[in-house]
Amino acid sequence: MLIKIIFNYIIGYIRISIEGYYIERFINICKNNKITIWNLKRNKNVRIELNIGIKDLRKVAKIAKQSKCKLKILNKKGIPFLFNRYKKRKIFFAFLIIIVILLGISSNFVWNIEIVNENNESIENIYKDITDCGLTIGKLKSQINTKEIINKIRLNRDDIAWLGIELKGTNAIVKVVKSTSKPDIIDDNDYCNIVSDKQGVITKINAQNGTISAKVGDTVNIGTVLINGWMEGKYTGIRYVHARGDIEAKVWYTKSKKIQYNTTERIETGNVENKYKIKINNFEINLAKRLSKFEIYDTIDEEKKFKIFSDFYLPISLVKMTNKEVKEEQRNYTLEEAKELGIEQLQQELDKEIENKDKIVNKVINTNEKEDGIEIFVTYEVLENIGTNEKIVF
């Protein structure tokens, strides 16, 4: 039935009304003659509206006369009537045909690259690497070798565990899984030392297996052996072991910055204006011919690409340019104000880096006064567990 209705739309169909006392007889005769009718609606007891195919009009008119009913044509629909309605509008049809041809041609190109990070982790410069390897906007899909692009990116980067490219419509969907760096795992049966993985001063050291080679108060660097992976006995001599132990040290985190006494600050006023432009691939049409009414402003561009279906993008996009007015204010700080501001900013940065705030044992602040500002150095002394296994190679 559905196929017949679609076919009738292609060749044309008519919406008619039948009025009379023998409507049921009319419907029964149509069914017996295998005439397709649909979208039947009864307005009154003696009047109905229905759709029929254009090829069945003469048969239906004959049946209406036979069943003593009055037939009236309400609407003519379908592709033939649509063409007939606009046959005098040659420019419209020419434009329509051009659009259809352009859509057909554009379907062979990639007009959008969508990057999907499977584990929601940002990957730096991945878009640039993808385009450098050959997947670019406006490229023919037939010229894109997805396997070659994937292999090139995987060879150039070691932070990607998996990469897949799928071409759907005019959209290239790039799915990326970021790899997580794993520490070298040393088997419990392997001989190893424990070495320092940070610079600091030993505050506590305890060996469950192996020979301690550093003591409390020693300053150690990265790579310094803390517990040797061997033990010496009076009768057994030297035997190698898998070193185990706990080492705590005082380590330092330092940040610095210079605060100018006289500086210019940019402050948003809250005034905003929007301007728009249309991009057709790399060609731009600016819809706002006037310059911004703001003297000083920051601009944020937001591009939205046009698409017909979910993955059929067009080489046309609308760019919304949001100008946010800012004003520049001259700020003059005294020595104490600049010092307080710098210390506050540096402490906020250090607090973000240090996970366990309870292990902070001391904060050291040093300053260096200059003619145009003050240099501030903030150091946190933190108690942390240090030490990592290092395999003994003979």
XYZ file of C-alpha atoms in Angstrom:
394
model
C 0.000 0.000 0.000
C 2.772 2.432 0.992
C 4.686 1.714 -2.215
C 1.556 2.448 -4.239
C 1.052 5.776 -2.439
C 4.676 6.802 -3.108
C 4.306 5.769 -6.751
C 1.099 7.820 -7.042
C 2.935 10.858 -5.609
C 5.586 10.500 -8.322
C 3.058 10.227 -11.151
C 0.544 12.565 -9.439
C -2.609 12.160 -7.352
C -5.872 14.033 -6.757
C -7.802 14.926 -3.618
C -11.555 14.585 -4.358
C -14.848 14.807 -2.492
C -17.758 12.414 -3.032
C -21.227 13.503 -1.978
C -24.376 11.377 -2.058
C -26.516 8.823 -0.242
C -24.658 5.788 -1.593
C -21.123 6.529 -0.396
C -20.545 3.008 0.996
C -21.573 1.545 -2.349
C -19.091 3.868 -4.077
C -16.244 2.715 -1.780
C -17.104 -0.967 -2.249
C -17.111 -0.663 -6.041
C -13.705 1.083 -5.929
C -12.276 -1.746 -3.817
C -13.728 -4.378 -6.113
C -12.070 -2.636 -9.062
C -8.750 -2.549 -7.115
C -8.587 1.244 -7.121
C -6.179 2.542 -4.466
C -7.752 5.125 -2.176
C -6.138 6.616 0.926
C -6.429 9.361 3.506
C -10.198 8.910 3.573
C -12.073 11.386 5.756
C -15.829 11.687 6.318
C -17.039 15.280 6.695
C -20.755 14.570 6.856
C -22.927 11.502 6.612
C -23.319 12.095 2.899
C -19.841 13.501 2.078
C -16.298 12.073 2.158
C -12.862 13.235 1.021
C -10.162 10.898 -0.284
C -7.034 10.657 -2.449
C -6.835 8.748 -5.723
C -4.161 8.293 -8.376
C -4.419 10.511 -11.445
C -4.686 7.439 -13.678
C -7.825 6.315 -11.771
C -9.763 9.583 -12.187
C -11.861 8.429 -15.144
C -12.744 5.110 -13.470
C -13.691 6.882 -10.225
C -15.850 9.448 -12.119
C -17.669 6.570 -13.813
C -18.225 4.773 -10.470
C -19.492 8.021 -8.867
C -22.024 8.410 -11.651
C -23.019 4.742 -11.329
C -23.586 5.092 -7.556
C -25.444 8.415 -8.018
C -22.814 10.473 -6.184
C -21.392 13.875 -6.999
C -17.613 14.100 -7.548
C -15.581 17.264 -7.008
C -11.825 17.767 -7.443
C -10.330 19.562 -4.399
C -6.547 19.455 -4.946
C -3.975 18.166 -7.406
C -0.688 17.050 -5.881
C 2.483 15.289 -6.899
C 5.595 15.945 -8.971
C 3.840 16.460 -12.353
C 1.536 19.153 -10.921
C 4.484 20.763 -9.113
C 6.402 21.047 -12.373
C 3.297 22.313 -14.136
C 2.762 24.967 -11.481
C 6.272 26.339 -11.894
C 6.818 25.681 -15.594
C 6.820 29.424 -16.342
C 9.422 30.105 -13.684
C 12.444 29.060 -15.693
C 14.939 30.910 -13.522
C 13.609 29.177 -10.416
C 13.920 25.755 -12.029
C 17.353 26.532 -13.425
C 18.480 27.609 -9.959
C 16.928 24.463 -8.445
C 18.726 22.228 -10.943
C 22.037 24.006 -10.249
C 21.572 23.450 -6.502
C 20.859 19.751 -7.020
C 23.955 19.400 -9.231
C 26.138 21.258 -6.711
C 24.841 19.071 -3.885
C 25.671 15.989 -5.914
C 29.184 17.252 -6.612
C 29.823 18.416 -3.019
C 28.835 14.968 -1.685
C 32.160 13.682 -3.071
C 34.201 15.970 -0.809
C 34.925 16.224 2.919
C 33.541 19.468 4.361
C 33.843 18.770 8.079
C 36.316 16.975 10.347
C 34.871 15.800 13.653
C 37.335 14.628 16.317
C 35.916 12.335 19.000
C 38.099 11.687 22.053
C 36.851 8.349 23.362
C 38.164 8.893 26.915
C 37.364 12.647 26.957
C 41.054 13.562 27.277
C 42.410 16.454 25.268
C 45.181 15.626 22.798
C 47.410 18.508 21.740
C 47.818 19.390 18.051
C 45.859 16.316 16.910
C 43.851 18.368 14.358
C 47.080 19.775 12.846
C 48.605 16.299 12.608
C 45.467 14.979 10.888
C 45.514 17.747 8.271
C 49.294 17.461 7.785
C 48.869 13.752 7.034
C 46.360 14.416 4.233
C 42.870 14.645 5.738
C 41.848 18.227 4.902
C 38.640 20.181 4.354
C 37.625 20.238 0.684
C 39.494 17.079 -0.306
C 37.942 14.422 -2.537
C 36.890 11.376 -0.529
C 38.285 9.108 -3.242
C 41.752 10.623 -2.656
C 41.710 9.985 1.101
C 43.590 6.855 2.166
C 42.413 6.414 5.756
C 44.816 3.530 6.528
C 47.806 5.554 5.349
C 46.756 8.588 7.418
C 46.243 6.441 10.523
C 49.660 4.792 10.134
C 51.410 8.156 9.666
C 49.833 9.634 12.799
C 50.556 6.514 14.870
C 54.217 6.601 13.769
C 54.592 10.311 14.583
C 52.914 10.143 18.002
C 53.352 7.815 20.951
C 50.495 9.290 22.999
C 47.766 7.654 20.899
C 46.665 4.098 21.692
C 44.117 3.781 18.879
C 42.874 5.906 15.976
C 40.034 5.334 13.526
C 38.682 7.382 10.605
C 35.168 6.973 9.187
C 33.838 8.896 6.177
C 30.080 9.435 6.507
C 28.409 11.728 3.997
C 30.662 14.783 3.812
C 31.814 14.320 7.401
C 35.097 12.709 8.462
C 34.747 11.263 11.961
C 38.123 10.757 13.638
C 37.951 8.648 16.808
C 41.002 8.852 19.073
C 41.948 6.943 22.216
C 44.780 8.499 24.201
C 47.403 6.141 25.557
C 48.317 6.258 29.219
C 52.002 6.078 30.068
C 52.677 3.116 32.326
C 55.698 2.819 34.616
C 58.148 0.023 33.966
C 57.007 -2.910 36.066
C 59.805 -4.884 37.692
C 59.025 -8.444 38.649
C 59.285 -9.330 42.355
C 61.909 -11.922 41.495
C 64.161 -9.371 39.733
C 67.084 -7.818 41.573
C 66.651 -4.071 41.924
C 67.712 -0.963 43.850
C 65.463 1.800 45.093
C 66.576 5.162 43.676
C 65.307 8.686 44.263
C 62.793 10.046 41.759
C 62.905 13.571 43.244
C 65.386 16.010 44.682
C 65.069 16.486 48.429
C 66.356 15.940 51.965
C 65.758 12.531 53.586
C 63.576 12.751 56.711
C 62.834 9.044 57.181
C 64.166 5.835 55.635
C 63.272 2.253 56.410
C 64.386 -0.862 54.517
C 62.414 -4.111 54.577
C 64.790 -5.749 52.130
C 68.189 -4.561 50.926
C 70.926 -2.307 52.321
C 70.313 1.360 53.145
C 72.782 3.638 51.341
C 71.452 7.034 52.478
C 70.685 8.427 55.903
C 68.317 10.977 57.417
C 69.518 14.496 56.593
C 71.185 13.561 53.313
C 70.383 15.667 50.263
C 69.616 13.431 47.309
C 69.148 14.072 43.604
C 67.095 12.217 41.012
C 68.736 8.825 40.471
C 70.559 8.655 43.840
C 70.519 5.095 45.218
C 68.585 5.020 48.509
C 68.406 1.277 49.194
C 70.806 -1.131 47.503
C 69.449 -4.364 46.073
C 71.958 -6.539 47.882
C 72.658 -7.781 51.398
C 75.897 -8.974 52.946
C 76.045 -11.677 55.576
C 78.950 -12.880 57.683
C 78.697 -16.389 56.329
C 76.642 -15.958 53.156
C 78.627 -13.117 51.644
C 76.898 -10.741 49.208
C 73.559 -11.850 47.825
C 71.326 -9.799 45.538
C 67.685 -9.090 46.442
C 64.629 -7.142 45.332
C 64.971 -3.981 47.444
C 61.932 -2.840 49.427
C 61.455 0.060 51.805
C 59.815 3.371 52.673
C 61.600 6.657 52.157
C 60.213 10.081 53.087
C 61.909 13.300 52.069
C 61.373 17.018 52.174
C 61.022 18.277 48.594
C 60.591 21.796 47.223
C 58.128 23.390 44.822
C 59.082 26.889 43.667
C 57.317 29.441 41.471
C 58.222 33.025 40.629
C 56.749 36.061 38.946
C 57.337 39.766 38.540
C 54.643 42.329 39.400
C 55.024 45.735 37.747
C 54.341 48.801 39.889
C 52.632 50.532 36.966
C 50.588 48.345 34.628
C 47.626 48.527 32.275
C 44.711 46.185 32.973
C 41.969 45.239 30.500
C 38.516 45.075 32.104
C 35.302 44.002 30.341
C 32.536 46.602 30.466
C 29.702 44.132 29.778
C 28.787 45.727 26.433
C 28.558 43.207 23.603
C 27.825 43.372 19.864
C 27.370 40.538 17.370
C 28.395 40.559 13.719
C 28.066 37.810 11.143
C 29.841 36.594 8.036
C 29.286 33.702 5.642
C 32.152 31.389 4.693
C 31.990 29.390 1.463
C 34.995 27.111 1.847
C 37.834 29.715 2.102
C 35.821 32.622 0.627
C 34.233 35.007 3.150
C 31.283 37.373 2.795
C 31.113 39.937 5.581
C 27.475 40.740 6.369
C 28.413 43.619 8.673
C 30.078 46.333 6.611
C 30.434 48.796 9.462
C 33.370 48.680 11.847
C 32.810 47.964 15.504
C 31.362 50.783 17.550
C 33.777 49.886 20.363
C 37.184 51.501 20.481
C 38.844 48.614 22.344
C 37.393 45.130 22.271
C 38.100 41.397 22.235
C 36.553 39.222 19.510
C 35.323 35.651 19.887
C 34.445 33.746 16.699
C 31.882 30.948 16.708
C 31.495 29.010 13.458
C 28.473 26.876 12.650
C 28.542 24.746 9.538
C 25.396 24.142 7.507
C 24.280 20.560 7.064
C 21.310 18.855 5.441
C 21.439 15.587 7.347
C 23.385 14.502 10.421
C 26.567 13.775 8.440
C 25.995 15.714 5.200
C 27.818 19.004 5.750
C 27.925 21.766 3.139
C 30.969 23.929 2.311
C 29.022 26.854 3.787
C 29.182 28.099 7.361
C 27.902 31.035 9.369
C 30.462 32.761 11.572
C 29.196 34.707 14.572
C 31.693 37.332 15.732
C 31.085 38.512 19.280
C 32.864 41.745 20.182
C 33.237 42.355 23.910
C 34.080 45.905 24.847
C 37.004 46.350 27.233
C 38.474 49.369 28.886
C 42.082 49.823 29.813
C 42.786 51.101 33.282
C 46.142 52.212 34.586
C 46.919 50.487 37.869
C 49.605 51.753 40.224
C 50.721 49.416 42.993
C 52.732 50.247 46.041
C 55.540 47.909 47.058
C 53.349 46.150 49.612
C 50.350 45.868 47.260
C 52.490 44.358 44.492
C 54.072 41.946 46.950
C 50.710 40.784 48.348
C 49.247 40.360 44.850
C 52.215 38.313 43.626
C 52.284 36.072 46.710
C 48.548 35.400 46.413
C 48.790 34.459 42.721
C 51.815 32.188 43.218
C 50.254 30.422 46.219
C 47.120 29.703 44.183
C 49.262 28.131 41.433
C 51.227 26.006 43.927
C 48.079 24.872 45.743
C 46.767 23.442 42.459
C 49.951 21.371 41.976
C 50.181 19.863 45.459
C 47.610 17.156 46.147
C 48.109 16.642 49.892
C 48.050 20.079 51.544
C 48.565 18.533 55.022
C 52.115 17.542 54.032
C 53.198 21.167 53.525
C 55.670 21.822 56.356
C 56.967 25.254 55.416
C 56.439 28.192 53.033
C 59.375 30.389 52.083
C 58.874 33.773 50.400
C 61.738 35.755 48.883
C 61.547 39.059 47.031
C 63.865 41.084 44.839
C 62.990 44.756 44.406
C 63.529 46.396 41.013
C 62.976 49.919 39.748
C 59.835 49.034 37.804
C 58.497 46.192 39.975
C 59.170 43.407 42.397
C 60.249 39.810 41.749
C 58.607 37.290 44.064
C 59.680 33.694 44.736
C 57.407 31.362 46.705
C 58.705 27.929 47.788
C 56.703 25.165 49.458
C 58.532 22.513 51.480
C 56.505 19.316 51.322
C 56.963 15.877 52.897
C 56.569 13.207 50.231
C 57.350 9.557 49.691
C 60.145 9.229 47.157
C 61.864 6.281 45.535
C 61.292 4.014 42.557
C 62.623 0.580 41.596
C 65.604 0.355 39.266
C 66.567 -3.058 37.900
C 70.135 -4.206 38.554
C 71.886 -4.980 35.295
C 74.903 -7.261 35.502
